[in-house]
Coordinates of N, CA and C in Angstrom, one line a residue:
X864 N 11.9 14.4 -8.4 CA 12.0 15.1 -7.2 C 13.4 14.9 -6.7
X865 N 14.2 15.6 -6.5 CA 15.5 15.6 -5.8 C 15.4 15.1 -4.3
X866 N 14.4 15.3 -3.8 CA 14.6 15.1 -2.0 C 13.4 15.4 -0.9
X867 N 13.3 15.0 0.1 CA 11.9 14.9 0.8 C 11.3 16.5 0.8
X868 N 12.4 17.2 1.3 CA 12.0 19.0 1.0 C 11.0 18.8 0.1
X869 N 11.6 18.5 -1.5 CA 11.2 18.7 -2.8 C 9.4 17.9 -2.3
X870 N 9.5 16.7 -1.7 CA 8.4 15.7 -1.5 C 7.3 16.8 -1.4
X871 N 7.9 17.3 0.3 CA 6.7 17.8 1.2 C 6.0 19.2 0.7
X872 N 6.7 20.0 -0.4 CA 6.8 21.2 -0.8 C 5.7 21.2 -2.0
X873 N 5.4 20.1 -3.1 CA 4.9 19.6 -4.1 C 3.4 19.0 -3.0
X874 N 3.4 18.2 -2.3 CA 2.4 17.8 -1.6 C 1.3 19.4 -0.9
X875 N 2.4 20.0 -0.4 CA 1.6 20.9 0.2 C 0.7 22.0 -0.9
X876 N 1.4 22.0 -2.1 CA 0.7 23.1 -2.9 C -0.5 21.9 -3.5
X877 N 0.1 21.0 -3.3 CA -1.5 20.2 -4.3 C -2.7 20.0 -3.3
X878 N -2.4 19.9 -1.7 CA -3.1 19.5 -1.3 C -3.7 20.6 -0.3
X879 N -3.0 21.8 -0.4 CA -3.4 23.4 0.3 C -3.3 22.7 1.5
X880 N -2.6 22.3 2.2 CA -1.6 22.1 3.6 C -0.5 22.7 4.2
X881 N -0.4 23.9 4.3 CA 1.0 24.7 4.6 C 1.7 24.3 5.4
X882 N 0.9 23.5 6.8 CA 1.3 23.3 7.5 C 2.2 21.4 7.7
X883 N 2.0 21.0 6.4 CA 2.4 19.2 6.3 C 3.7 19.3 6.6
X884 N 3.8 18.4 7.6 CA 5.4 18.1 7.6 C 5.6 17.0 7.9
X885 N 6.6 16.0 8.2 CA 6.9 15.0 8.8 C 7.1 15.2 10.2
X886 N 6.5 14.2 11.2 CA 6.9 14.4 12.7 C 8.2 13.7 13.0
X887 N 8.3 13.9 14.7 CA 9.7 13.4 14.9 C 9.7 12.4 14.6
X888 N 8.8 11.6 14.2 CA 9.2 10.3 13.5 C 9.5 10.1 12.3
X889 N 8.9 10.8 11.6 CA 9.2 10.9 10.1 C 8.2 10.0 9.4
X890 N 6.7 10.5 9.9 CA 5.8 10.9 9.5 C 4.9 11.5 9.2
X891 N 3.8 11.5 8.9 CA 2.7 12.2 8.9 C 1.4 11.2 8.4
X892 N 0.2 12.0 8.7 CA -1.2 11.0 8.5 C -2.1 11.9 7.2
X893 N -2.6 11.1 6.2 CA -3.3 12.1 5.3 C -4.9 11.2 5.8
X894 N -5.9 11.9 5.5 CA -7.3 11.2 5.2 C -7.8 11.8 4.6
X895 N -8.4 10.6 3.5 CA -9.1 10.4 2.4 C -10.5 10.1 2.8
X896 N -11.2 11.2 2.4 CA -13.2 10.4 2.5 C -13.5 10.7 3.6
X897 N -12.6 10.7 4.9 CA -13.3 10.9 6.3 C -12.9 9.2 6.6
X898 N -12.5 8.1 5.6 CA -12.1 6.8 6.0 C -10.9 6.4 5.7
X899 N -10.3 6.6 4.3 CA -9.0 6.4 4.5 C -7.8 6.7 4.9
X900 N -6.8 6.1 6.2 CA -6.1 7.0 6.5 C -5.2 6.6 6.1
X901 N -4.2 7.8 5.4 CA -2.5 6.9 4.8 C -1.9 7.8 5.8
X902 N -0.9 6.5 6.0 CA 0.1 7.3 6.8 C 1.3 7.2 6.1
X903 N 2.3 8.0 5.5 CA 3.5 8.6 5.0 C 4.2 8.2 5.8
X904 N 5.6 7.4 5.7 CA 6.6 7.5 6.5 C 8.2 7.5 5.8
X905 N 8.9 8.6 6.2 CA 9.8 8.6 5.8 C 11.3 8.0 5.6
X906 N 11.3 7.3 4.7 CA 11.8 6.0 5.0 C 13.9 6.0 4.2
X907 N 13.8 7.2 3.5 CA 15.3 6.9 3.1 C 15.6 8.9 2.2
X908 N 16.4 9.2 2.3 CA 16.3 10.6 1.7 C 15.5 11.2 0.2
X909 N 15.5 10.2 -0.4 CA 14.5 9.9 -1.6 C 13.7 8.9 -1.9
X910 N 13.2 8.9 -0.5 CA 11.7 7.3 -0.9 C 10.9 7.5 0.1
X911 N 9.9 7.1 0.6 CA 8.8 7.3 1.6 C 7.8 6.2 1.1
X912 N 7.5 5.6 2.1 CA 6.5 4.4 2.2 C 4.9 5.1 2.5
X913 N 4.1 4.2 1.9 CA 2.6 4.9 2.1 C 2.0 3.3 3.1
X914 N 1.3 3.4 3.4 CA 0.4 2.4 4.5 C -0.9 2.6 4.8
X915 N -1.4 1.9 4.6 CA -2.7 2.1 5.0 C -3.6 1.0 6.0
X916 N -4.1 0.8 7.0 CA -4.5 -0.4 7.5 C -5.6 -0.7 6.6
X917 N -6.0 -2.3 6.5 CA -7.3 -2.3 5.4 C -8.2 -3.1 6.4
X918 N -7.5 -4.5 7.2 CA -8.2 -5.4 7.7 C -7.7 -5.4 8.9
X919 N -8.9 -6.0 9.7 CA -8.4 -6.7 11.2 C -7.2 -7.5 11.2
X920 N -6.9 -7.7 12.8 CA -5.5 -8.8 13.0 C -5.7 -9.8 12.2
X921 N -4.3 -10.7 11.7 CA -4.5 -11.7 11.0 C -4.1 -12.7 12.3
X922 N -4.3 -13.8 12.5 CA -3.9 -14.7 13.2 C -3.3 -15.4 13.1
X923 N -1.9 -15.5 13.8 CA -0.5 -15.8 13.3 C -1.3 -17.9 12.8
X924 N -1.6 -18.7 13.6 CA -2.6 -19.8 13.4 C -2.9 -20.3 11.9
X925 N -3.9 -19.1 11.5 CA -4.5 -19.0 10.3 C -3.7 -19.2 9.1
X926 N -3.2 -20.3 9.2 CA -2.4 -20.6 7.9 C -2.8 -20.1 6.2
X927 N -4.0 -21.1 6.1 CA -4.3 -20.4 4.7 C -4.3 -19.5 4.0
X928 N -4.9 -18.3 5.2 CA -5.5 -17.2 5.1 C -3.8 -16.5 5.2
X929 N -3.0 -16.4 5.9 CA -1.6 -15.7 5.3 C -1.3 -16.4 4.3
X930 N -1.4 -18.0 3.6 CA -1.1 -17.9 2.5 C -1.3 -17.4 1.6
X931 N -2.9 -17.0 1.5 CA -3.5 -16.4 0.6 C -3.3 -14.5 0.3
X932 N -2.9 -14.3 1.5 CA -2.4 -13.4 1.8 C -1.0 -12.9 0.7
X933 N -0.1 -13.8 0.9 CA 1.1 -13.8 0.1 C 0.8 -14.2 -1.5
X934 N -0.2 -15.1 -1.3 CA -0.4 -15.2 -3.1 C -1.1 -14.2 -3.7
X935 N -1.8 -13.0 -3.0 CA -1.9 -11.9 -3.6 C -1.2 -11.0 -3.8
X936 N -0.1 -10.7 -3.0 CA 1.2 -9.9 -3.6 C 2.4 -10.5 -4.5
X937 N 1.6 -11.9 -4.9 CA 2.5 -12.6 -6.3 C 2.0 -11.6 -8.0
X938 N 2.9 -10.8 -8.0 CA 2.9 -10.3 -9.2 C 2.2 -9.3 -9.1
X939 N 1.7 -8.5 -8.2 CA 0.9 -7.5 -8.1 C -0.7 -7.4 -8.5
X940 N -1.0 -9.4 -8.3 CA -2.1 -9.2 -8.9 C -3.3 -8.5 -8.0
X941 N -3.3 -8.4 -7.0 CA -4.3 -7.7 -6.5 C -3.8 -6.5 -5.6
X942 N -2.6 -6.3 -5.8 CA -2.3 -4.8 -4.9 C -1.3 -3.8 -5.7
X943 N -1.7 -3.9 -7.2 CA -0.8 -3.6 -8.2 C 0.8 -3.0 -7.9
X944 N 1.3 -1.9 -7.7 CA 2.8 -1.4 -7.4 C 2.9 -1.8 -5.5
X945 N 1.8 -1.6 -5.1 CA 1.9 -2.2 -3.2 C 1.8 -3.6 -2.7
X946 N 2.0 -3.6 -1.3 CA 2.1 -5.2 -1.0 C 1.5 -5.1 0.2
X947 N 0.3 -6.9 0.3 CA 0.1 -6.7 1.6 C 1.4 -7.2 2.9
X948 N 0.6 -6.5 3.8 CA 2.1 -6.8 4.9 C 0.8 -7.1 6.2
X949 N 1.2 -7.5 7.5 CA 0.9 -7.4 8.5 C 2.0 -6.7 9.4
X950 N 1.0 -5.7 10.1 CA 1.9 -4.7 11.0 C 2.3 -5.4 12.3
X951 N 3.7 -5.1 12.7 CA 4.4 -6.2 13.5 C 3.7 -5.8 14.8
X952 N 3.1 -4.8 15.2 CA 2.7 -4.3 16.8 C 1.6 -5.0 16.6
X953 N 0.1 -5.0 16.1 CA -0.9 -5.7 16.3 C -1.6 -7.2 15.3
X954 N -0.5 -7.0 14.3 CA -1.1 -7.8 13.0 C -1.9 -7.6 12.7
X955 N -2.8 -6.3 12.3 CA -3.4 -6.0 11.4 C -2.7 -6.3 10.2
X956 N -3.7 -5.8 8.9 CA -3.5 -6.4 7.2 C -3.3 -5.0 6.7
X957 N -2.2 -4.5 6.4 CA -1.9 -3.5 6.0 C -1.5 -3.4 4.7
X958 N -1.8 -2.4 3.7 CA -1.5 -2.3 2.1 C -0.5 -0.9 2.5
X959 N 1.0 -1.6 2.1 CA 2.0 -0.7 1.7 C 2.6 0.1 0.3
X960 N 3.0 0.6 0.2 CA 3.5 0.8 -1.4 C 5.0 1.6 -1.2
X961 N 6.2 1.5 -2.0 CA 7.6 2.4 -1.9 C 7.6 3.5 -3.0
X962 N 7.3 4.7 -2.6 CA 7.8 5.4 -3.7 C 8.9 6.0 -3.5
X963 N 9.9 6.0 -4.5 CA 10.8 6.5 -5.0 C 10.7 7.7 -5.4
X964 N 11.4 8.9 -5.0 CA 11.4 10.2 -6.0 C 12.0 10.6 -6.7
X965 N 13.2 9.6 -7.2 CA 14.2 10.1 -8.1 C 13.3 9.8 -9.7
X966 N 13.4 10.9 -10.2 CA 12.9 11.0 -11.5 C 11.0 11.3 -11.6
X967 N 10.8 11.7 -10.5 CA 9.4 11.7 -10.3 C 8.6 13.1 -10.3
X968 N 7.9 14.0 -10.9 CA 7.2 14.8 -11.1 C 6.3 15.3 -10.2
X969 N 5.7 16.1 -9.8 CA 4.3 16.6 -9.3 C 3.2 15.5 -9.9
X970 N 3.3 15.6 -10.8 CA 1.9 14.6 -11.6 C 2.2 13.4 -11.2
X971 N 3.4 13.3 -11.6 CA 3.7 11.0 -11.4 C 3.7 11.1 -9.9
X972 N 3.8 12.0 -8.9 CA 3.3 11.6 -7.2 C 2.1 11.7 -7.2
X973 N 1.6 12.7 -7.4 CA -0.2 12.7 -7.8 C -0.9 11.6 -7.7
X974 N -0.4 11.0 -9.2 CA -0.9 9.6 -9.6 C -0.5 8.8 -9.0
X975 N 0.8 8.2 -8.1 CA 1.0 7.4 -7.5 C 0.0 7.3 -6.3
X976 N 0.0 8.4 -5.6 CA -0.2 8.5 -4.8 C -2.2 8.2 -4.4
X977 N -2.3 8.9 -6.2 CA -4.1 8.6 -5.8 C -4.3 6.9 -6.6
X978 N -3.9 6.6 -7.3 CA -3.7 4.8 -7.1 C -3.8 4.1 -5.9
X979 N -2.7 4.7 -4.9 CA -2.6 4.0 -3.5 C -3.6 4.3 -3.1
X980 N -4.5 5.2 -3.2 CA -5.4 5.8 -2.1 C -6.9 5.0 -2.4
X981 N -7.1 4.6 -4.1 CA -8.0 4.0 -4.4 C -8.3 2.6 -4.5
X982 N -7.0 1.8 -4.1 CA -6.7 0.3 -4.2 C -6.9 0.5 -2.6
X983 N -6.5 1.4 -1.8 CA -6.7 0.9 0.0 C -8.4 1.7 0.3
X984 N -8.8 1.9 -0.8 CA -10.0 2.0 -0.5 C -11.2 1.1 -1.1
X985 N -10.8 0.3 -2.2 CA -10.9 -0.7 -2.6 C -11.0 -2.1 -1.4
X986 N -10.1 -2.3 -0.9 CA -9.7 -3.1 0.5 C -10.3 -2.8 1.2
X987 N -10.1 -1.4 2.0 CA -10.7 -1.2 3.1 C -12.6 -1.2 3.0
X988 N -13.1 -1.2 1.9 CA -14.5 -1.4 1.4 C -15.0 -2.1 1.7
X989 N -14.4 -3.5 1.8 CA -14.7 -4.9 2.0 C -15.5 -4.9 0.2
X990 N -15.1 -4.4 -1.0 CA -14.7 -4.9 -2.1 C -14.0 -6.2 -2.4
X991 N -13.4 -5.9 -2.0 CA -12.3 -6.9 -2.5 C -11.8 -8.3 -1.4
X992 N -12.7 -8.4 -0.1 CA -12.8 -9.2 0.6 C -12.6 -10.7 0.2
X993 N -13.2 -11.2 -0.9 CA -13.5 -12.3 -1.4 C -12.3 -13.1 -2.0
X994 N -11.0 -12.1 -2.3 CA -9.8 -12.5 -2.4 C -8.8 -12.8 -1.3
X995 N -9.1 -12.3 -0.2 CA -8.4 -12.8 1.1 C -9.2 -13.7 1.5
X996 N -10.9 -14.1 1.1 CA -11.3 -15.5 1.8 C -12.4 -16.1 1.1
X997 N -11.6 -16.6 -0.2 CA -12.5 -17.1 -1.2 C -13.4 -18.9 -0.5
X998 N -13.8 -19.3 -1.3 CA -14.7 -20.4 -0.8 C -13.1 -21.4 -1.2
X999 N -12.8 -22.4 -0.4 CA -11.8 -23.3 -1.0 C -11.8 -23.6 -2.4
X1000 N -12.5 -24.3 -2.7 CA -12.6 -24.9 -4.0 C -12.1 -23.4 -5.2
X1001 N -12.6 -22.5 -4.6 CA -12.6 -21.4 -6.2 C -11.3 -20.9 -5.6
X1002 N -10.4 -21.3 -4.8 CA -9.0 -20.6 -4.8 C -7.8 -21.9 -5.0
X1003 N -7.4 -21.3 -6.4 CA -6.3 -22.3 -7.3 C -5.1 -21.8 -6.5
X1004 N -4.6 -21.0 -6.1 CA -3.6 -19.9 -5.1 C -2.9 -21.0 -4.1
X1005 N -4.2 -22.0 -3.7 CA -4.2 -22.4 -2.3 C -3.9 -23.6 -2.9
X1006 N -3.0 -25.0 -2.4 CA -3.4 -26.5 -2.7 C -3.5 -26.9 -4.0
X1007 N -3.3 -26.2 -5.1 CA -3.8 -26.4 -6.4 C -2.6 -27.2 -7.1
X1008 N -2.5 -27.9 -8.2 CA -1.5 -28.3 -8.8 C -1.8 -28.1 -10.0
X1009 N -3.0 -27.2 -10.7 CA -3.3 -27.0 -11.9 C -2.5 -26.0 -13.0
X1010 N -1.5 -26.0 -13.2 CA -1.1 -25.1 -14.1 C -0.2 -25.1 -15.4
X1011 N -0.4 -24.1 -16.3 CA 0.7 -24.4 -17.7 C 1.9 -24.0 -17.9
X1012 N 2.7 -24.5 -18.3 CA 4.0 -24.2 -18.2 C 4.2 -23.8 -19.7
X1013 N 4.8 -23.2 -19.9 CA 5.3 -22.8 -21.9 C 6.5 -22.7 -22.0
X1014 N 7.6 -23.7 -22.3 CA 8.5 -23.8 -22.3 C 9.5 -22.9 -24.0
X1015 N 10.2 -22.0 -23.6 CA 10.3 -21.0 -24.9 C 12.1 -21.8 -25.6

């Protein structure tokens, strides 16, 4: 995709929305299911951030629980290409992702896009709950010193 035009123009024929555009902010809101809501924000002439809220406020306090937080955006293991963040106005637990559209297709936004939509639906399920607040003992993430090293 050359540019947001190219973005919004490819979105609208897939998604039969004539009307999609970005607001004066340089947004817009999609919903998925009647529960997921992404909100699109336009973030650079060829890139746009996706967001989704998943969880309640986190509590700045709650130490563990933002660490654990952070040790799931180590390597993508549980938010594959997105990351969790907390949103700076209420601290809610938000799942972001950057897509880029330089070199990107109708299909590879597609897919990006429905990835994002089934990992924040995943979250927002309370699926995947058990990884933001596992029992102490079963989270190595937290306090742990157990690990291998393989020296090449």
């Amino acid at each position: 995709m050359r540019d947001l035009h190219e973005f919004i123009h490819e979105l609208r024929g897939r998604i039969g929305l004539d009307t999609l555009a970005f607001d004066a902010d340089g947004r817009f809101e999609l919903v998925f299911g009647d529960t997921i809501e992404v909100t699109v924000h336009r973030v650079a002439d060829r890139a746009v951030e996706l967001a989704c809220t998943i969880d309640d406020p986190v509590r700045a306090g709650d130490a563990a629980r933002l660490a654990r937080i952070l040790s799931l955006n180590h390597l993508g293991q549980a938010t594959g290409a997105g990351r969790l963040a907390l949103d700076p106005v209420d601290g809610a637990l938000v799942l972001c992702e950057r897509i880029d559209l330089d070199g990107l297709d109708g299909n590879g936004l597609e897919a990006r896009m429905l990835d994002f939509v089934q990992r924040a639906a995943a979250w927002s399920s309370g699926e995947l709950d058990d990884l933001l607040d596992p029992e102490p003992a079963d989270d190595p993430a937290i306090g742990s010193e157990s690990f291998t090293t393989i020296r090449v």
